[in-house]
Coordinates of C-alpha atoms and ligand atoms in Angstrom, one line a residue:
M1 CA -51.8 34.5 -28.7
S2 CA -48.6 35.0 -30.9
W3 CA -48.3 31.2 -31.9
E4 CA -51.6 31.7 -33.7
K5 CA -50.2 34.1 -36.1
N6 CA -48.2 31.1 -37.6
V7 CA -51.0 28.8 -37.8
R8 CA -51.9 27.5 -41.4
T9 CA -55.7 28.6 -41.1
V10 CA -58.1 27.2 -43.7
V11 CA -61.9 27.0 -44.1
P12 CA -62.5 23.4 -44.3
Y13 CA -64.6 21.5 -46.8
V14 CA -68.0 20.5 -45.4
P15 CA -68.9 16.9 -46.3
G16 CA -72.6 15.9 -46.6
E17 CA -74.2 14.9 -43.4
Q18 CA -73.8 11.1 -42.3
P19 CA -77.0 10.6 -40.2
K20 CA -76.6 8.3 -37.4
E21 CA -80.2 6.8 -37.6
L22 CA -80.6 3.9 -39.9
N23 CA -84.1 4.3 -41.1
V24 CA -83.6 7.4 -43.2
I25 CA -83.5 7.7 -47.0
K26 CA -80.0 9.0 -47.6
L27 CA -79.6 10.8 -51.0
N28 CA -77.2 13.5 -49.9
T29 CA -73.7 12.2 -50.6
N30 CA -74.1 10.3 -54.0
E31 CA -73.3 6.9 -52.4
N32 CA -74.4 3.8 -54.4
P33 CA -77.7 2.3 -52.9
Y34 CA -76.4 -1.2 -53.8
P35 CA -73.7 -3.3 -52.2
P36 CA -70.2 -3.7 -53.6
S37 CA -69.2 -6.7 -55.6
P38 CA -69.6 -9.8 -53.5
K39 CA -66.1 -10.7 -54.6
A40 CA -64.8 -7.5 -53.0
V41 CA -66.3 -8.4 -49.8
A42 CA -65.1 -11.9 -50.0
A43 CA -61.6 -10.6 -50.6
I44 CA -61.5 -8.9 -47.4
Q45 CA -62.7 -12.0 -45.5
E46 CA -60.2 -14.3 -47.0
I47 CA -57.3 -12.0 -46.2
D48 CA -54.3 -13.8 -44.6
P49 CA -53.9 -12.4 -40.9
R50 CA -50.2 -11.9 -41.5
E51 CA -51.0 -9.2 -44.0
Y52 CA -52.4 -7.2 -41.1
T53 CA -49.1 -7.4 -39.1
K54 CA -47.0 -6.2 -42.1
Y55 CA -47.0 -2.9 -43.6
P56 CA -48.9 -2.8 -46.9
D57 CA -47.2 -2.7 -50.3
P58 CA -46.3 1.0 -50.7
E59 CA -46.5 0.7 -54.5
A60 CA -50.0 -0.7 -54.0
L61 CA -49.1 -3.0 -57.0
L62 CA -52.0 -5.4 -56.6
L63 CA -54.5 -2.6 -57.2
R64 CA -52.5 -0.6 -59.7
K65 CA -51.9 -3.8 -61.9
A66 CA -55.5 -4.7 -61.8
L67 CA -56.4 -1.2 -63.0
A68 CA -53.8 -1.0 -65.5
A69 CA -54.9 -4.4 -67.0
Y70 CA -58.5 -3.4 -67.1
H71 CA -57.8 -0.2 -69.1
G72 CA -54.9 -1.6 -71.2
L73 CA -52.3 0.9 -69.5
K74 CA -48.9 0.3 -68.1
T75 CA -48.8 0.0 -64.3
E76 CA -46.5 3.1 -64.4
Q77 CA -49.4 5.2 -65.7
V78 CA -51.7 4.4 -62.5
F79 CA -51.7 6.2 -59.1
V80 CA -54.0 5.1 -56.4
G81 CA -55.0 6.9 -53.2
V82 CA -57.4 7.1 -50.2
G83 CA -60.4 8.0 -52.3
S84 CA -60.1 10.5 -55.0
D85 CA -60.1 13.3 -52.5
D86 CA -56.6 12.1 -51.5
V87 CA -55.5 11.7 -55.2
L88 CA -56.8 15.2 -56.1
S89 CA -55.2 16.9 -53.1
M90 CA -51.9 15.2 -54.0
A91 CA -52.3 16.2 -57.6
F92 CA -52.9 19.9 -56.5
L93 CA -49.9 19.7 -54.3
T94 CA -47.7 18.2 -57.1
F95 CA -48.8 19.9 -60.2
F96 CA -50.1 23.5 -59.1
N97 CA -46.7 25.0 -58.1
S98 CA -46.9 28.2 -60.3
K99 CA -47.7 31.9 -59.4
K100 CA -50.2 31.9 -62.1
P101 CA -53.7 31.2 -61.1
I102 CA -55.3 27.8 -61.6
L103 CA -58.7 27.8 -63.4
F104 CA -61.8 25.9 -62.5
P105 CA -65.7 26.6 -62.8
D106 CA -67.4 28.8 -60.4
I107 CA -69.9 26.0 -59.8
T108 CA -68.1 22.7 -59.3
Y109 CA -66.9 20.3 -56.6
S110 CA -66.5 22.6 -53.6
F111 CA -63.2 21.0 -52.4
Y112 CA -61.2 22.5 -55.2
D113 CA -61.0 26.0 -53.6
V114 CA -60.3 24.4 -50.2
W115 CA -57.2 22.6 -51.5
A116 CA -56.2 25.8 -53.3
D117 CA -56.4 27.8 -50.1
L118 CA -54.7 25.1 -48.0
Y119 CA -51.7 24.9 -50.4
R120 CA -51.6 28.6 -51.1
I121 CA -52.3 28.1 -54.8
P122 CA -53.7 31.2 -56.4
Y123 CA -57.0 30.5 -58.4
E124 CA -59.7 32.1 -60.5
L125 CA -63.3 30.9 -61.1
C126 CA -64.5 30.7 -64.6
P127 CA -68.3 31.2 -64.5
L128 CA -70.5 28.5 -66.2
R129 CA -73.1 29.7 -68.5
D130 CA -76.6 29.8 -67.2
D131 CA -77.3 26.4 -68.4
F132 CA -74.3 25.3 -66.4
S133 CA -72.2 24.5 -69.5
I134 CA -68.5 25.4 -69.6
D135 CA -67.3 28.2 -72.1
P136 CA -64.0 26.6 -73.3
N137 CA -62.6 30.2 -74.1
D138 CA -62.3 30.8 -70.4
Y139 CA -59.6 28.3 -70.3
M140 CA -57.6 29.6 -73.3
R141 CA -55.5 32.1 -71.3
E142 CA -52.3 31.9 -69.2
N143 CA -52.8 29.7 -66.0
G144 CA -51.1 27.7 -63.5
G145 CA -53.1 24.6 -64.1
I146 CA -56.8 23.6 -64.8
V147 CA -59.4 21.3 -63.0
I148 CA -62.7 20.3 -64.6
A149 CA -65.0 17.7 -63.2
N150 CA -66.7 15.9 -66.1
P151 CA -69.5 15.2 -65.6
N152 CA -69.6 18.1 -63.3
A153 CA -70.8 18.1 -59.8
P154 CA -73.2 19.4 -58.3
T155 CA -74.7 20.1 -61.8
G156 CA -74.5 16.6 -63.2
R157 CA -73.8 18.0 -66.7
M158 CA -71.4 16.4 -69.0
E159 CA -69.2 18.2 -71.7
D160 CA -68.2 16.7 -74.8
L161 CA -64.9 14.9 -75.0
S162 CA -64.0 17.2 -78.0
M163 CA -64.2 20.2 -75.6
I164 CA -62.1 18.7 -73.1
E165 CA -59.4 17.7 -75.6
G166 CA -59.5 21.2 -76.9
I167 CA -58.8 22.6 -73.5
V168 CA -56.0 20.0 -72.9
K169 CA -54.5 20.7 -76.2
A170 CA -54.5 24.5 -75.7
N171 CA -52.6 24.2 -72.5
P172 CA -49.4 22.2 -73.2
D173 CA -47.7 24.4 -70.3
S174 CA -50.3 23.4 -67.6
V175 CA -51.4 20.0 -66.2
V176 CA -55.1 19.6 -66.8
I177 CA -56.9 17.6 -64.2
V178 CA -60.2 15.9 -65.4
D179 CA -62.1 14.7 -62.3
E180 CA -64.2 11.8 -63.6
A181 CA -65.9 10.7 -60.1
Y182 CA -69.2 10.1 -62.0
V183 CA -68.1 9.1 -65.4
D184 CA -69.3 5.4 -65.1
F185 CA -73.0 6.5 -65.1
G186 CA -73.2 7.2 -68.9
G187 CA -70.3 9.8 -69.3
T188 CA -67.5 9.5 -71.8
S189 CA -64.0 9.3 -70.2
A190 CA -61.1 11.3 -71.3
L191 CA -58.8 8.3 -70.4
P192 CA -57.9 7.4 -74.1
L193 CA -56.4 10.9 -74.4
I194 CA -53.6 10.2 -71.9
E195 CA -51.6 8.5 -74.6
R196 CA -51.6 11.6 -76.6
Y197 CA -51.4 14.4 -73.9
E198 CA -48.5 14.3 -71.3
N199 CA -50.3 17.0 -69.4
L200 CA -53.6 15.3 -68.9
L201 CA -54.5 13.6 -65.4
V202 CA -57.8 11.7 -65.3
V203 CA -59.0 11.0 -61.8
Q204 CA -61.6 8.5 -60.9
T205 CA -63.0 6.8 -57.8
F206 CA -64.5 3.6 -56.4
S207 CA -66.9 5.5 -54.2
K208 CA -69.7 6.1 -56.5
S209 CA -70.0 3.4 -59.3
R210 CA -68.1 0.5 -57.4
A211 CA -70.3 1.2 -54.2
M212 CA -67.0 1.3 -52.1
A213 CA -67.1 4.9 -50.5
G214 CA -66.4 3.3 -47.1
M215 CA -63.2 1.7 -48.4
R216 CA -61.6 4.8 -49.7
I217 CA -60.2 4.1 -53.1
G218 CA -59.5 6.8 -55.7
M219 CA -57.1 6.7 -58.8
A220 CA -55.4 8.8 -61.3
F221 CA -54.3 7.8 -64.8
G222 CA -51.8 9.8 -66.9
S223 CA -48.4 9.8 -68.5
E224 CA -45.6 7.9 -66.9
K225 CA -43.9 11.3 -66.3
L226 CA -47.0 12.7 -64.4
I227 CA -47.5 9.6 -62.3
Q228 CA -43.7 9.5 -61.5
Y229 CA -44.1 13.1 -60.2
L230 CA -47.4 12.3 -58.2
N231 CA -45.4 9.3 -56.6
D232 CA -42.6 11.4 -55.5
V233 CA -44.8 13.7 -53.6
K234 CA -46.9 10.9 -52.0
F235 CA -43.8 9.2 -51.0
S236 CA -42.6 12.5 -49.4
F237 CA -45.9 12.6 -47.4
N238 CA -46.9 9.0 -46.4
S239 CA -45.7 5.7 -47.9
Y240 CA -48.6 3.7 -46.9
T241 CA -51.8 5.5 -47.9
M242 CA -53.4 2.3 -49.0
N243 CA -54.1 -0.4 -46.5
A244 CA -54.0 -4.2 -47.3
P245 CA -57.6 -5.2 -47.1
T246 CA -58.4 -2.2 -49.4
L247 CA -55.9 -3.3 -52.0
H248 CA -57.4 -6.8 -52.1
A249 CA -61.0 -5.5 -52.3
G250 CA -60.4 -3.0 -55.0
A251 CA -58.6 -5.6 -57.2
A252 CA -61.6 -8.0 -56.6
S253 CA -64.0 -5.2 -57.7
I254 CA -62.1 -4.6 -60.9
E255 CA -62.1 -8.2 -61.7
D256 CA -65.9 -8.6 -61.2
D257 CA -66.9 -6.6 -64.4
A258 CA -70.2 -8.2 -65.1
Y259 CA -71.4 -7.1 -61.6
F260 CA -70.0 -3.6 -61.9
K261 CA -71.7 -3.1 -65.3
E262 CA -75.0 -4.5 -64.0
Q263 CA -75.2 -2.1 -61.0
C264 CA -74.2 0.9 -63.0
A265 CA -77.1 0.0 -65.4
K266 CA -79.5 -0.3 -62.7
V267 CA -78.7 3.2 -61.3
I268 CA -78.8 4.7 -64.8
A269 CA -82.3 3.1 -65.3
T270 CA -83.7 4.5 -62.0
R271 CA -82.1 7.9 -62.8
E272 CA -83.9 8.2 -66.1
R273 CA -87.2 7.1 -64.5
T274 CA -86.7 9.7 -61.8
K275 CA -85.8 12.5 -64.3
K276 CA -89.3 11.8 -66.0
A277 CA -91.2 11.9 -62.6
L278 CA -89.5 15.1 -61.4
S279 CA -90.2 16.8 -64.6
A280 CA -93.9 15.9 -64.2
L281 CA -93.8 17.5 -60.8
G282 CA -92.5 20.8 -62.0
F283 CA -88.8 20.4 -61.6
T284 CA -86.2 21.3 -64.2
F285 CA -82.6 20.3 -64.2
A286 CA -79.5 19.8 -66.5
D287 CA -79.4 16.5 -68.2
S288 CA -77.6 14.3 -65.6
K289 CA -75.0 11.7 -66.5
T290 CA -74.2 11.1 -63.0
N291 CA -76.0 9.2 -60.0
F292 CA -77.6 12.4 -58.9
I293 CA -79.9 15.0 -60.3
F294 CA -79.5 18.7 -59.6
A295 CA -83.1 20.1 -59.7
T296 CA -84.9 23.3 -59.2
H297 CA -88.7 23.8 -58.9
R298 CA -90.7 26.1 -60.9
S299 CA -92.5 27.6 -58.0
V300 CA -91.4 26.2 -54.6
P301 CA -88.1 27.3 -53.2
A302 CA -85.4 24.6 -52.9
A303 CA -84.9 25.5 -49.2
E304 CA -88.4 24.8 -48.3
I305 CA -88.5 21.5 -50.2
F306 CA -85.2 20.6 -48.5
A307 CA -86.7 21.2 -44.9
A308 CA -89.9 19.3 -45.8
L309 CA -87.8 16.2 -47.0
R310 CA -85.7 16.4 -44.1
E311 CA -88.7 16.2 -41.7
Q312 CA -89.6 13.0 -43.4
G313 CA -86.3 11.5 -42.9
I314 CA -85.3 12.0 -46.4
Y315 CA -81.8 13.6 -46.8
V316 CA -80.7 15.4 -50.0
R317 CA -78.0 18.0 -50.4
Y318 CA -78.7 21.9 -50.5
F319 CA -75.9 24.4 -51.1
K320 CA -76.5 27.8 -49.9
K321 CA -74.3 29.4 -52.4
P322 CA -74.6 32.1 -55.1
R323 CA -76.4 30.8 -58.3
I324 CA -77.2 27.4 -56.9
D325 CA -79.3 28.3 -53.8
N326 CA -82.6 27.2 -55.4
Y327 CA -81.4 23.9 -56.3
L328 CA -81.4 20.4 -54.7
R329 CA -78.9 17.8 -55.4
I330 CA -80.8 14.4 -55.1
S331 CA -78.6 11.2 -55.3
I332 CA -80.2 8.3 -57.1
G333 CA -81.2 5.5 -54.5
T334 CA -83.0 2.3 -55.2
D335 CA -86.3 2.3 -57.1
E336 CA -88.2 1.8 -53.8
E337 CA -86.4 4.8 -52.2
M338 CA -87.0 6.9 -55.3
D339 CA -90.8 5.9 -55.2
T340 CA -91.0 7.1 -51.6
V341 CA -89.4 10.4 -52.5
L342 CA -91.5 11.0 -55.5
A343 CA -94.8 10.0 -53.7
F344 CA -93.9 12.4 -50.8
L345 CA -93.1 15.3 -53.2
K346 CA -96.2 14.8 -55.2
T347 CA -98.4 15.1 -52.0
Y348 CA -96.2 18.0 -50.7
L349 CA -96.2 20.1 -53.8
A350 CA -100.0 19.5 -54.5
G351 CA -100.6 20.9 -50.8
R352 CA -98.7 24.2 -51.5
Ligands
PMP401 N1 -64.7 14.6 -57.1 C1 -66.0 14.9 -57.2 C2 -66.6 15.7 -58.3 C3 -66.9 14.3 -56.1 O1 -68.1 14.7 -56.0 C4 -66.4 13.6 -55.1 C5 -67.4 13.1 -53.9 N2 -67.5 14.0 -52.9 C6 -65.0 13.3 -55.0 C7 -64.3 13.8 -56.1 C8 -64.3 12.6 -54.0 O2 -64.9 11.3 -53.9 P1 -64.0 10.2 -53.1 O3 -62.9 10.7 -52.2 O4 -64.9 9.4 -52.3 O5 -63.4 9.4 -54.2

């Protein structure tokens, strides 16, 4: 068909499976195993029904002000969107408008190349070292922009802030996006650097540490200039990306800092315990600062372990991709869930 020649064809991103059964152990999409702040839930229940009738605030001020106050920023330094996927996609569209290739690691969040293809942005992959670390020299050449997930996904590894700063500093002619989806689980945020570097955009999300993946809230922090450019593109696309209940729930979550810190500490404690247990079972992994562990077994292929877990109703993530096809990405669940997984792995591996 001739019209098909004009279609914007893309190979879409494939999100982790969302099983319909309820009695599974779901450790495949890095969700939080705990509920969100009760104050966030209450905020939705208490909403005035008239808010459903009207369009939501296109400026999303309730949430942006809460985020600005929390981080000691101006509201004009904060952008929000429908999950950080929306924020990142908008940032790619806004800032990566050069003929020079954008740069990101060969092993990283697998949506980056999809957005680059969708928006026809040229890109080059910078291979991670064998220990999954970044070689900063890869980012010291001409480019149309840079994206780094820190801590990285799916590896879980975190780079020092000094390295991130070095990359931002060496690239004043490009926007550098630091994707901090997992930073609240023990990482160090690049957020303080936005006051010094006009070209740095720090992206975060409510989906992991705030247990609100279903609400879809992501945010970006940067110089007022960067945020203004992002807003111009957003308002050229869809003014009302954030719905009213989401704005209320997000602001309430930010205000409940004690709950937030407590839940993050719980996930971190379970992760550290799980690391020890996985090591004892013959797994190795980069030291994770996230809510998942990216592990490989010394003798049993990842694909086989994945299939065996799946048969037990335990969902983890397996990427059939070069360099990482012998790894499993295991999200951190509750202590009870991790105990079930570890007990199964112990029996399964002993029987092999
Ligand atoms: N960045 C990274 C590195 C991720 O792993 C994810 C989760 N898939 C996201 C961004 C997007 O998360 P969300 O859209 O739920 O904020």
